[in-house]
Short mmCIF file of C-alpha atoms in Angstrom, two decimals:
data_model
loop_
_atom_site.label_atom_id
_atom_site.label_comp_id
_atom_site.label_asym_id
_atom_site.label_seq_id
_atom_site.Cartn_x
_atom_site.Cartn_y
_atom_site.Cartn_z
CA ILE A 1 -39.70 -17.75 -46.83
CA ALA A 2 -41.42 -14.02 -46.67
CA HIS A 3 -40.65 -14.11 -42.88
CA HIS A 4 -37.14 -15.79 -43.16
CA CYS A 5 -36.01 -13.20 -46.32
CA GLY A 6 -37.12 -10.38 -43.43
CA THR A 7 -35.01 -11.80 -41.15
CA MET A 8 -32.21 -11.85 -43.48
CA ALA A 9 -32.89 -8.64 -44.75
CA GLY A 10 -33.00 -7.05 -41.04
CA GLU A 11 -29.74 -9.12 -40.39
CA GLY A 12 -27.92 -7.66 -42.88
CA LYS A 13 -28.72 -4.06 -42.38
CA LEU A 14 -27.79 -4.70 -38.60
CA ALA A 15 -24.25 -6.44 -39.53
CA LEU A 16 -23.96 -2.70 -41.86
CA ALA A 17 -24.67 -0.66 -38.84
CA VAL A 18 -21.99 -2.11 -36.89
CA THR A 19 -20.00 -1.87 -40.12
CA LEU A 20 -20.28 1.46 -40.23
CA ILE A 21 -20.31 2.24 -36.34
CA ALA A 22 -16.71 0.39 -36.23
CA ALA A 23 -15.78 2.78 -39.09
CA LEU A 24 -16.34 5.49 -37.10
CA MET A 25 -14.73 4.36 -34.37
CA VAL A 26 -11.81 4.04 -35.99
CA LYS A 27 -11.91 7.02 -37.80
CA GLY A 28 -12.72 9.29 -34.31
CA SER A 29 -9.56 7.57 -33.22
CA GLU A 30 -7.36 8.62 -36.17
CA GLY A 31 -8.61 11.77 -36.29
CA SER A 32 -9.12 12.14 -32.74
CA GLU A 33 -8.08 15.72 -31.35
CA VAL A 34 -6.37 15.99 -28.33
CA GLN A 35 -6.12 19.30 -26.41
CA CYS A 36 -3.18 20.38 -24.04
CA GLY A 37 -2.70 23.86 -23.40
CA SER A 38 -2.00 25.87 -26.59
CA CYS A 39 -0.92 21.90 -28.05
CA THR A 40 -3.03 19.85 -30.10
CA LEU A 41 -2.23 16.34 -30.69
CA ASN A 42 -3.66 13.87 -32.78
CA VAL A 43 -3.18 10.15 -34.71
CA THR A 44 -2.82 9.70 -38.17
CA ALA A 45 -1.86 6.03 -39.41
CA GLY A 46 -0.91 5.09 -35.99
CA VAL A 47 1.07 8.09 -35.92
CA LEU A 48 0.93 11.03 -32.80
CA ASP A 49 1.77 14.96 -33.73
CA LEU A 50 1.96 17.23 -31.92
CA GLN A 51 1.03 21.10 -33.06
CA GLY A 52 1.43 24.57 -31.50
CA SER A 53 3.74 26.05 -28.64
CA CYS A 54 2.68 24.94 -25.11
CA GLU A 55 5.67 24.92 -23.62
CA ASN A 56 5.25 25.99 -19.98
CA ASP A 57 0.84 25.36 -20.13
CA CYS A 58 0.75 21.43 -20.73
CA GLN A 59 1.27 19.52 -17.50
CA SER A 60 -1.08 16.45 -18.16
CA LEU A 61 -1.58 14.70 -21.74
CA ASP A 62 -4.29 11.78 -21.95
CA LEU A 63 -3.98 10.10 -24.68
CA ARG A 64 -6.15 6.95 -23.62
CA ASN A 65 -7.96 4.67 -26.42
CA LEU A 66 -6.10 6.50 -29.36
CA GLN A 67 -4.74 3.73 -31.40
CA ILE A 68 -1.23 4.96 -31.32
CA GLN A 69 1.85 3.09 -32.42
CA GLU A 70 4.38 4.68 -33.15
CA ILE A 71 5.68 8.49 -31.11
CA PRO A 72 8.55 10.16 -32.81
CA ALA A 73 11.52 10.97 -30.85
CA GLY A 74 11.49 14.16 -29.18
CA LEU A 75 8.26 14.79 -29.74
CA PHE A 76 7.65 15.82 -26.32
CA ALA A 77 10.99 17.70 -25.84
CA GLY A 78 9.17 21.18 -25.93
CA LEU A 79 6.96 20.33 -22.82
CA SER A 80 8.87 21.66 -20.42
CA ALA A 81 5.99 21.40 -17.35
CA LEU A 82 5.01 18.11 -18.47
CA GLN A 83 4.51 16.13 -15.16
CA LYS A 84 1.59 13.29 -16.50
CA VAL A 85 1.25 10.80 -19.19
CA ASP A 86 -1.54 8.32 -19.92
CA LEU A 87 -0.98 5.89 -22.76
CA THR A 88 -3.55 3.29 -21.47
CA ASN A 89 -5.23 1.38 -24.20
CA ASN A 90 -3.00 1.91 -27.05
CA LEU A 91 -0.70 -0.19 -29.65
CA LEU A 92 2.63 0.43 -28.22
CA THR A 93 5.32 -2.45 -28.65
CA GLN A 94 8.28 -0.56 -26.43
CA VAL A 95 8.44 2.59 -24.00
CA PRO A 96 8.20 5.35 -25.62
CA SER A 97 11.57 6.68 -23.98
CA SER A 98 13.04 8.23 -27.01
CA ALA A 99 9.57 10.77 -26.72
CA LEU A 100 10.18 11.61 -23.13
CA SER A 101 14.33 12.09 -22.95
CA ASN A 102 14.31 15.48 -22.15
CA ASN A 103 11.12 15.60 -20.02
CA THR A 104 13.01 15.75 -16.19
CA MET A 105 9.35 17.00 -14.35
CA LEU A 106 7.37 14.05 -15.33
CA THR A 107 6.03 12.28 -12.16
CA THR A 108 3.52 9.57 -13.47
CA LEU A 109 4.32 7.60 -16.07
CA ILE A 110 0.80 5.04 -17.67
CA LEU A 111 1.82 2.65 -19.91
CA ARG A 112 -1.17 0.27 -19.29
CA SER A 113 -2.77 -1.89 -21.86
CA ASN A 114 0.10 -1.87 -24.51
CA SER A 115 1.79 -4.40 -26.46
CA ILE A 116 5.14 -3.71 -24.91
CA SER A 117 7.46 -6.96 -24.17
CA SER A 118 10.84 -5.57 -23.67
CA ILE A 119 12.15 -2.93 -20.85
CA SER A 120 15.63 -2.14 -21.99
CA ASN A 121 18.40 -0.44 -19.04
CA THR A 122 17.77 2.72 -20.97
CA ASP A 123 14.28 3.56 -21.48
CA PHE A 124 13.95 5.24 -18.45
CA VAL A 125 17.01 6.80 -17.85
CA ASN A 126 16.66 10.32 -17.44
CA LEU A 127 13.04 10.80 -15.69
CA THR A 128 14.71 10.90 -12.21
CA SER A 129 11.11 12.91 -11.18
CA LEU A 130 9.18 9.69 -11.68
CA VAL A 131 6.76 8.80 -8.97
CA ASP A 132 4.15 6.68 -10.44
CA LEU A 133 5.16 4.11 -13.45
CA ASP A 134 2.52 1.70 -14.14
CA ILE A 135 3.21 -0.82 -17.38
CA SER A 136 0.79 -3.65 -16.14
CA LYS A 137 -1.37 -5.04 -18.65
CA ASN A 138 1.38 -5.57 -21.78
CA GLN A 139 3.35 -8.52 -22.93
CA LEU A 140 6.65 -8.27 -20.63
CA SER A 141 8.59 -11.91 -19.90
CA SER A 142 11.76 -10.42 -17.72
CA LEU A 143 13.19 -7.50 -16.89
CA SER A 144 16.21 -5.96 -17.73
CA THR A 145 19.34 -5.80 -15.00
CA GLY A 146 19.65 -2.00 -14.07
CA TRP A 147 16.46 -1.10 -15.78
CA ALA A 148 15.19 0.66 -12.96
CA GLU A 149 18.84 2.03 -11.55
CA SER A 150 18.06 5.55 -12.04
CA LEU A 151 14.48 5.64 -10.15
CA SER A 152 15.15 6.45 -6.73
CA SER A 153 11.97 8.91 -6.81
CA LEU A 154 9.44 6.38 -7.99
CA LEU A 155 6.74 5.24 -4.64
CA TYR A 156 4.39 3.34 -6.83
CA LEU A 157 5.57 0.16 -9.73
CA ASN A 158 2.77 -1.28 -11.10
CA ILE A 159 4.08 -4.58 -13.78
CA SER A 160 0.58 -6.93 -12.73
CA TYR A 161 -1.06 -8.89 -15.54
CA ASN A 162 1.93 -9.16 -17.49
CA LYS A 163 4.29 -13.16 -18.44
CA LEU A 164 7.02 -12.60 -16.11
CA THR A 165 8.25 -16.24 -15.36
CA MET A 166 10.88 -15.45 -12.40
CA LEU A 167 12.31 -12.40 -10.97
CA SER A 168 15.77 -11.65 -10.82
CA GLU A 169 18.86 -10.13 -8.87
CA GLY A 170 19.16 -6.37 -10.45
CA ASP A 171 15.68 -6.49 -11.20
CA PHE A 172 15.02 -3.94 -8.44
CA THR A 173 18.03 -2.11 -8.42
CA GLY A 174 17.55 1.73 -7.79
CA LEU A 175 13.72 1.87 -6.28
CA VAL A 176 15.23 2.23 -3.07
CA ASN A 177 12.55 4.53 -1.71
CA LEU A 178 9.49 2.45 -3.19
CA GLN A 179 6.62 1.98 -1.55
CA LYS A 180 4.03 -0.10 -3.53
CA LEU A 181 4.75 -2.85 -5.94
CA ASP A 182 1.91 -4.68 -7.53
CA LEU A 183 3.72 -8.41 -9.43
CA SER A 184 0.73 -9.75 -9.34
CA SER A 185 -1.44 -12.04 -12.13
CA ASN A 186 2.24 -12.95 -13.68
CA VAL A 187 3.10 -16.56 -14.54
CA ILE A 188 6.53 -15.87 -11.56
CA GLU A 189 8.04 -19.66 -10.54
CA SER A 190 10.78 -18.23 -8.45
CA ILE A 191 12.20 -15.59 -6.70
CA ALA A 192 15.92 -15.75 -7.10
CA PRO A 193 17.34 -14.85 -3.33
CA THR A 194 18.46 -10.96 -2.77
CA THR A 195 15.99 -9.61 -5.14
CA LEU A 196 13.67 -8.08 -3.29
CA ASP A 197 16.57 -6.23 -1.21
CA PRO A 198 16.90 -2.89 -2.64
CA VAL A 199 13.03 -2.57 -1.90
CA ILE A 200 13.01 -2.70 1.82
CA ARG A 201 11.27 0.18 2.45
CA LEU A 202 7.95 -1.36 1.04
CA ILE A 203 4.76 -0.92 1.91
CA TYR A 204 2.55 -2.95 -0.27
CA LEU A 205 3.89 -6.14 -2.43
CA ASN A 206 1.00 -7.68 -3.71
CA LEU A 207 2.47 -11.48 -5.41
CA ALA A 208 -1.11 -12.76 -5.80
CA SER A 209 -1.82 -14.79 -8.51
CA ASN A 210 1.41 -16.33 -9.73
CA GLN A 211 3.03 -19.92 -9.31
CA ILE A 212 5.57 -19.21 -6.55
CA SER A 213 6.34 -22.19 -4.14
CA TRP A 214 9.23 -21.49 -2.42
CA LEU A 215 10.31 -18.68 -0.27
CA ASN A 216 12.56 -19.66 1.95
CA GLY A 217 15.72 -16.90 1.79
CA THR A 218 13.99 -14.91 -0.99
CA LEU A 219 11.74 -12.48 1.33
CA PRO A 220 14.50 -9.74 3.33
CA MET A 221 13.93 -7.57 6.63
CA PHE A 222 11.01 -5.78 5.43
CA GLU A 223 11.13 -2.18 7.52
CA ASN A 224 7.46 -1.71 7.53
CA MET A 225 5.37 -3.70 5.73
CA THR A 226 1.96 -3.46 5.65
CA VAL A 227 0.20 -6.01 3.60
CA LEU A 228 2.31 -9.01 1.47
CA ASP A 229 -0.45 -10.74 -0.92
CA LEU A 230 0.49 -14.09 -1.74
CA SER A 231 -2.45 -15.60 -2.19
CA TYR A 232 -3.55 -17.47 -5.28
CA ASN A 233 -0.19 -19.55 -5.50
CA SER A 234 1.34 -22.64 -4.83
CA LEU A 235 3.24 -22.56 -1.92
CA THR A 236 3.02 -26.07 0.21
CA ILE A 237 5.33 -25.45 2.83
CA LEU A 238 5.96 -21.78 5.59
CA ASP A 239 9.23 -23.00 6.94
CA SER A 240 10.19 -21.31 10.21
CA ALA A 241 11.10 -17.60 10.16
CA ILE A 242 9.86 -17.08 6.90
CA PHE A 243 7.97 -14.13 8.09
CA ASN A 244 10.61 -12.73 10.48
CA PHE A 245 10.05 -9.20 9.65
CA THR A 246 7.66 -6.29 10.53
CA VAL A 247 4.14 -6.77 8.88
CA SER A 248 0.69 -6.42 9.80
CA ILE A 249 -1.25 -8.37 7.35
CA ILE A 250 -0.48 -11.07 5.32
CA ASN A 251 -2.32 -12.85 2.42
CA ILE A 252 -1.71 -17.03 1.89
CA SER A 253 -5.09 -18.18 1.08
CA HIS A 254 -5.96 -20.01 -1.83
CA ASN A 255 -2.49 -21.91 -1.69
CA ASN A 256 -1.60 -25.58 -0.97
CA LEU A 257 -0.32 -25.00 2.69
CA THR A 258 -0.39 -28.56 4.17
CA CYS A 259 2.08 -27.03 6.95
CA ILE A 260 3.00 -23.69 8.66
CA ALA A 261 6.30 -23.68 10.83
CA TYR A 262 5.22 -22.66 14.46
CA ASN A 263 7.36 -19.79 14.34
CA ALA A 264 7.26 -18.68 10.61
CA PHE A 265 5.38 -15.82 11.49
CA SER A 266 6.72 -12.56 13.58
CA MET A 267 5.64 -10.87 16.47
CA SER A 268 4.09 -7.82 14.27
CA VAL A 269 1.14 -9.43 12.74
CA GLN A 270 -2.08 -8.85 13.40
CA ALA A 271 -4.13 -10.47 10.75
CA ILE A 272 -4.03 -13.68 8.71
CA TYR A 273 -5.74 -14.74 5.52
CA LEU A 274 -5.37 -18.92 5.12
CA ALA A 275 -9.04 -19.99 2.98
CA GLY A 276 -8.28 -22.10 0.54
CA ASN A 277 -5.37 -23.80 1.94
CA PRO A 278 -5.75 -27.77 3.10
CA LEU A 279 -4.36 -27.35 6.40
CA THR A 280 -5.42 -29.33 9.15
CA CYS A 281 -4.45 -27.03 12.13
CA LEU A 282 -2.51 -23.85 13.56
CA ASP A 283 -0.60 -23.44 16.49
CA PRO A 284 -2.43 -21.56 19.06
CA MET A 285 -0.12 -18.83 18.74
CA TRP A 286 -1.37 -17.79 15.59
CA ASN A 287 -4.90 -19.32 15.84
CA THR A 288 -6.36 -16.09 17.20
CA LEU A 289 -5.20 -14.10 14.35
CA VAL A 290 -7.02 -15.35 11.07
CA ARG A 291 -9.62 -14.02 9.59
CA ASP A 292 -11.08 -16.73 7.06
CA TYR A 293 -10.49 -19.83 8.59
CA SER A 294 -13.02 -21.21 10.90
CA SER A 295 -12.67 -24.89 10.42
CA LEU A 296 -9.17 -24.94 11.41
CA ASN A 297 -8.02 -26.97 14.93
CA VAL A 298 -5.48 -25.74 17.39
CA CYS A 299 -2.17 -27.86 16.86
CA THR A 300 -1.13 -29.71 18.97
CA ALA A 301 2.91 -29.12 20.68
CA PRO A 302 5.72 -29.41 17.89
CA ARG A 303 7.70 -32.41 18.64
CA THR A 304 11.22 -33.17 18.01
CA CYS A 305 12.51 -34.44 14.80
CA ALA A 306 15.18 -37.53 15.02
CA PRO A 307 18.20 -37.31 12.72
CA GLY A 308 17.52 -38.38 9.43
CA GLU A 309 13.87 -37.62 9.61
CA ILE A 310 12.07 -36.30 6.85
CA LEU A 311 10.48 -32.69 8.31
CA PRO A 312 7.23 -31.93 6.15
CA CYS A 313 4.38 -31.62 8.51
CA SER A 314 2.00 -35.66 9.06
CA THR A 315 -0.94 -34.55 7.55
CA SER A 316 -3.12 -37.07 9.91
CA GLY A 317 -4.83 -35.58 13.10
CA ASP A 318 -3.37 -32.58 14.63
CA GLN A 319 0.35 -33.34 14.03
CA GLN A 320 2.28 -30.23 13.87
CA MET A 321 5.57 -30.15 11.47
CA CYS A 322 8.03 -31.04 13.51
CA GLY A 323 11.57 -29.11 13.62
CA CYS A 324 15.37 -30.10 14.15
CA ASP A 325 16.75 -29.85 17.74
CA ALA A 326 19.38 -28.20 18.84
CA GLY A 327 23.19 -29.06 17.27
CA TYR A 328 21.00 -29.71 14.40
CA HIS A 329 20.26 -28.01 10.87
CA VAL A 330 18.14 -28.49 8.13
CA VAL A 331 19.18 -30.01 4.77
CA TYR A 332 17.44 -30.62 1.58
CA ASP A 333 18.18 -33.59 -0.53
CA GLY A 334 14.80 -34.14 -1.90
CA THR A 335 13.29 -34.15 1.14
CA TYR A 336 13.94 -31.91 4.29
CA LYS A 337 15.93 -33.61 7.14
CA CYS A 338 18.05 -32.53 10.24
CA GLN A 339 21.50 -32.81 10.02
CA PRO A 340 24.02 -32.12 12.83
CA CYS A 341 25.74 -28.76 12.82
CA PRO A 342 28.41 -29.17 11.07
CA SER A 343 32.34 -28.65 13.21
CA GLY A 344 33.06 -25.06 14.14
CA THR A 345 28.78 -23.67 14.10
CA PHE A 346 26.41 -24.43 16.63
CA GLN A 347 22.60 -24.32 16.92
CA SER A 348 20.99 -23.68 20.59
CA GLN A 349 17.42 -23.18 19.86
CA PHE A 350 14.49 -26.15 18.42
CA GLY A 351 13.07 -25.38 15.15
CA VAL A 352 16.11 -23.05 13.83
CA ASP A 353 17.01 -23.94 10.23
CA ASN A 354 20.19 -23.10 9.93
CA CYS A 355 23.74 -23.59 12.46
CA THR A 356 25.61 -20.63 13.03
CA ALA A 357 29.76 -20.38 13.27
CA CYS A 358 31.24 -20.31 16.37
CA THR A 359 32.50 -16.82 18.25
CA MET A 360 36.24 -17.55 17.88
CA THR A 361 37.50 -13.63 18.94
CA PRO A 362 39.50 -13.66 22.19
CA CYS A 363 37.98 -12.62 25.36
CA ALA A 364 39.20 -9.79 28.33
CA ILE A 365 42.30 -10.13 30.24
CA GLY A 366 42.40 -13.59 32.10
CA GLN A 367 39.98 -15.02 30.05
CA TYR A 368 39.71 -17.53 27.86
CA ARG A 369 36.69 -18.57 25.47
CA THR A 370 35.08 -21.95 26.24
CA GLN A 371 34.94 -24.45 23.65
CA CYS A 372 32.13 -24.42 20.73
CA GLN A 373 29.54 -27.21 21.64
CA PRO A 374 26.92 -28.02 18.69
CA THR A 375 24.60 -27.14 21.11
CA GLY A 376 25.69 -23.43 22.08
CA ASP A 377 28.61 -21.17 21.30
CA GLY A 378 31.57 -21.25 23.87
CA ILE A 379 31.41 -18.32 26.40
CA CYS A 380 34.32 -16.36 28.01
CA ALA A 381 35.60 -17.91 31.05
CA ASN A 382 38.17 -17.06 33.77
CA CYS A 383 41.57 -18.09 33.29
CA THR A 384 42.53 -20.75 36.57
CA ASN A 385 46.17 -21.27 35.02
CA LYS A 386 48.31 -18.65 37.20
CA MET A 387 50.19 -19.26 40.16
CA GLU A 388 48.68 -17.99 43.35
CA GLY A 389 49.94 -15.29 45.52
CA PRO A 390 50.95 -11.97 44.51
CA THR A 391 50.52 -12.60 40.68
CA VAL A 392 48.12 -11.08 37.97
CA TYR A 393 47.21 -11.59 34.16
CA VAL A 394 48.22 -9.79 32.10
CA SER A 395 46.59 -11.65 28.00
CA SER A 396 43.73 -13.28 27.83
CA GLY A 397 44.21 -17.17 26.86
CA TYR A 398 46.20 -17.99 24.42
CA PRO A 399 45.24 -19.84 22.31
CA TYR A 400 41.94 -17.95 22.47
CA ASP A 401 40.31 -21.38 23.46
CA SER A 402 42.87 -22.46 26.07
CA ASN A 403 42.85 -21.50 29.76
CA ASN A 404 46.07 -20.83 29.62
CA CYS A 405 46.64 -16.63 30.21
CA ALA A 406 49.74 -15.12 30.52
CA TRP A 407 50.70 -13.66 34.21
CA ASP A 408 53.66 -11.97 36.20
CA CYS A 409 54.27 -10.97 39.37
CA ASP A 410 52.47 -8.31 40.78
CA ALA A 411 54.25 -4.80 40.58
CA GLY A 412 57.78 -4.44 42.58
CA LEU A 413 58.20 -8.30 42.83
CA MET A 414 59.72 -10.72 40.87
CA LEU A 415 60.39 -14.64 40.69
CA SER A 416 62.47 -15.81 43.73
CA MET A 417 64.45 -19.01 42.56
CA ASP A 418 62.27 -21.18 44.19
CA SER A 419 59.26 -19.91 41.17
CA ALA A 420 57.68 -18.01 43.56
CA CYS A 421 56.61 -13.92 43.90
CA ALA A 422 58.78 -12.80 46.77
CA VAL A 423 62.02 -10.88 45.55
CA SER A 424 61.46 -7.20 45.26
CA CYS A 425 62.82 -5.66 42.00
CA ALA A 426 65.02 -3.17 44.27
#
């Protein structure tokens, strides 16, 4: 019993000590002072306050771990030299835009690990010099259309560890110079077409640890991508030309890939990461670039699908995904199938998903455009309808795809009664 009571007494002292330490930590956060130049900042009841005058001598504010809940409007208005604000690990529920509205020289804003649940299209409107913005580890479920339109100077954007479920058109409008975008560890399921078009200058894009299952038509022609990370998603198939842009390293490990089209990657790729996918084979063109998948076999040559045949590749043996033959394109009606190109379009290569509109422009004088076929565009060919002898063509085919070019007699001649160019105009 004595031992038990002694233990209880010890536990009571320990609990009291923990409580006192916790109280001191809270008091320390509340009463902590941050010095910046001639200014002093402190937190009272969760509200940040600034005392003193430091108009030109405060360039960087370290406000981490202060339990800040509110920053009054205009609080930083007099800090004309302010370039960096770090508000990591506080209790903010919204971007302190009213406090920063006059800080046009600010280049770095860190809002990591707060409770911000939304961003409005006016939050950053005056921060036109911003280069680095970190809003990771917050509660964002969507981005307001046009929120970044004034951030043309931004180079680095981190929105990882939020609750984004999709990326919509307009989410990145204005970020024309962005180089690094981190969207990892959200719950993104889909990316709307053209969403990423404004950020084609990206060199690093991290979409890892999301729930993306479909990419077709969502990735623009990035100009100089170095690293694209799509690991830990739900991709099952990589269609042809899906990565048909400049990119050095692609990480698609830990997805559900069973099939990779033989022409999925651009020739600029230097390394591919594929571990953790149920793949059976890979085209020999890419096999030497795989860095982390030693069990892959080399696929057999791709075969041509029959019209209407379901496209996804077989998982038996080493059979590669089939592709549509020339004259056909891919349609989706619950499964991927090959269908003939519609009238007025063509498709001339194996494995290309889409048909192209036939050329309808006229050819040069004396030529007409041959009929466009499902397997190839019309070409310019010489007209053969003029009379033999001293004659010359004076127009291209009319209609443009008809062997019917207007012609006339050579200079100085005219048609005779027997329809020959023999009578002199003189």
